[in-house]
C-alpha angles and dihedrals in degrees: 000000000000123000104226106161144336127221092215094102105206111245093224139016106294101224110168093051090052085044087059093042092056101041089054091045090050079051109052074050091062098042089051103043102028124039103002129273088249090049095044090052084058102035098048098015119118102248109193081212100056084039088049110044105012100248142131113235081173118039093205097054110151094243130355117296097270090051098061096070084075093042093048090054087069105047134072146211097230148333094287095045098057089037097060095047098047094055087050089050096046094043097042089028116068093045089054083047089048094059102035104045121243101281096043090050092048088046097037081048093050089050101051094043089055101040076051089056094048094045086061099043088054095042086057094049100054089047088075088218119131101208087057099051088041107052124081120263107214130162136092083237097104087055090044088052089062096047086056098059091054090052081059101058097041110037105018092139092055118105123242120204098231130190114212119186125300111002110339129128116182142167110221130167108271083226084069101036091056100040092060083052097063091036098059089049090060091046086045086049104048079056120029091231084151111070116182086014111116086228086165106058089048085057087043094050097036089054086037086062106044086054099044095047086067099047102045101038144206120297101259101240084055112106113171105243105242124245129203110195 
């Protein structure tokens, strides 16, 4: 199932989400046209073995090991990968910063990114497998994630214009939408039917989320629109 679109309009710009969308995109540049997209996986990446003990695997890492969970959270494997992530953000995004206000969502999006990161390090560790412990995490999914669960909480009844493969378009409850995703994380992984899929980090940032939503608020002047069906 692919996000196209929500029917939920943002009351103002949403600038911090444009301001997300536009840092990870600066970044994938980077990665293409700089480094390398292979050595900036490695440099910035999120490695559950530097996190974990401290300690370089690469010497010219972008920032020291426990900063890179922030640096891994704005750069990408591929095309497809940031794509898809940056057309969730922008449609889940600027409702959540809607409701939040500009600093609570940026913080609220920091803090689930990085509790993301850290589900998956530990995750990883306790697998005992080396390869694991020993690959680059990279992606803003495990903050989207976030940003999905608190979706979730605040604008379950709202539709959301779904392509299913091949040729299906669809309007279903985000409620709905977001609940099969998560869904599909846990079954991914009981199973480990995702290989090479931070599965982890998605469950870690979608908890993260749901918790932090009802730590940090809503911004007072924000009332949720109502929506018959």
């Amino acid at each position: 199932m692919i996000p196209l679109k929500d029917d939920n309009p943002a009351e103002r710009l949403p600038l911090v989400t444009i301001a997300l969308v536009a840092l990870n995109v600066a970044a994938y540049w980077w990665q293409v046209t700089g480094v390398g997209l292979e050595a900036s996986v490695f440099r910035g990446g999120t490695i559950p073995f530097e996190i974990l003990t401290f300690q370089d695997i690469d010497e010219r890492d972008l920032v020291a090991p426990p900063l890179t969970i922030l640096t891994g959270m704005f750069l990408h494997g591929s095309v497809a990968h940031i794509g898809a992530n940056m057309l969730t953000l922008w449609i889940f995004g600027n409702n959540v910063e809607d409701a939040l206000g500009r600093v609570r969502y940026a913080v609220f999006y920091l803090l689930a990114g990085i509790a993301a990161a850290l589900s998956q390090v530990v995750a990883s560790g306790l697998s005992g497998d080396r390869a694991a412990i020993e690959t680059p995490m990279v992606g803003a999914s495990g903050a989207i994630a976030g940003v999905l669960a608190a979706y979730l909480l605040l604008f379950p009844r709202h539709r959301i214009l779904t392509f299913i493969v091949p040729i299906w378009f669809v309007r279903i409850p985000a409620g709905l939408f977001i609940a099969f995703w998560f869904g599909g994380q846990v079954l991914n992984a009981i199973l480990g039917s995702a290989p090479g899929v931070a599965v982890f980090a998605h469950i870690g940032g979608f908890v993260a989320g749901w918790l932090l939503l009802r730590w940090i608020g809503r911004r007072r002047t924000w009332r949720a629109r109502r929506v018959s069906w």
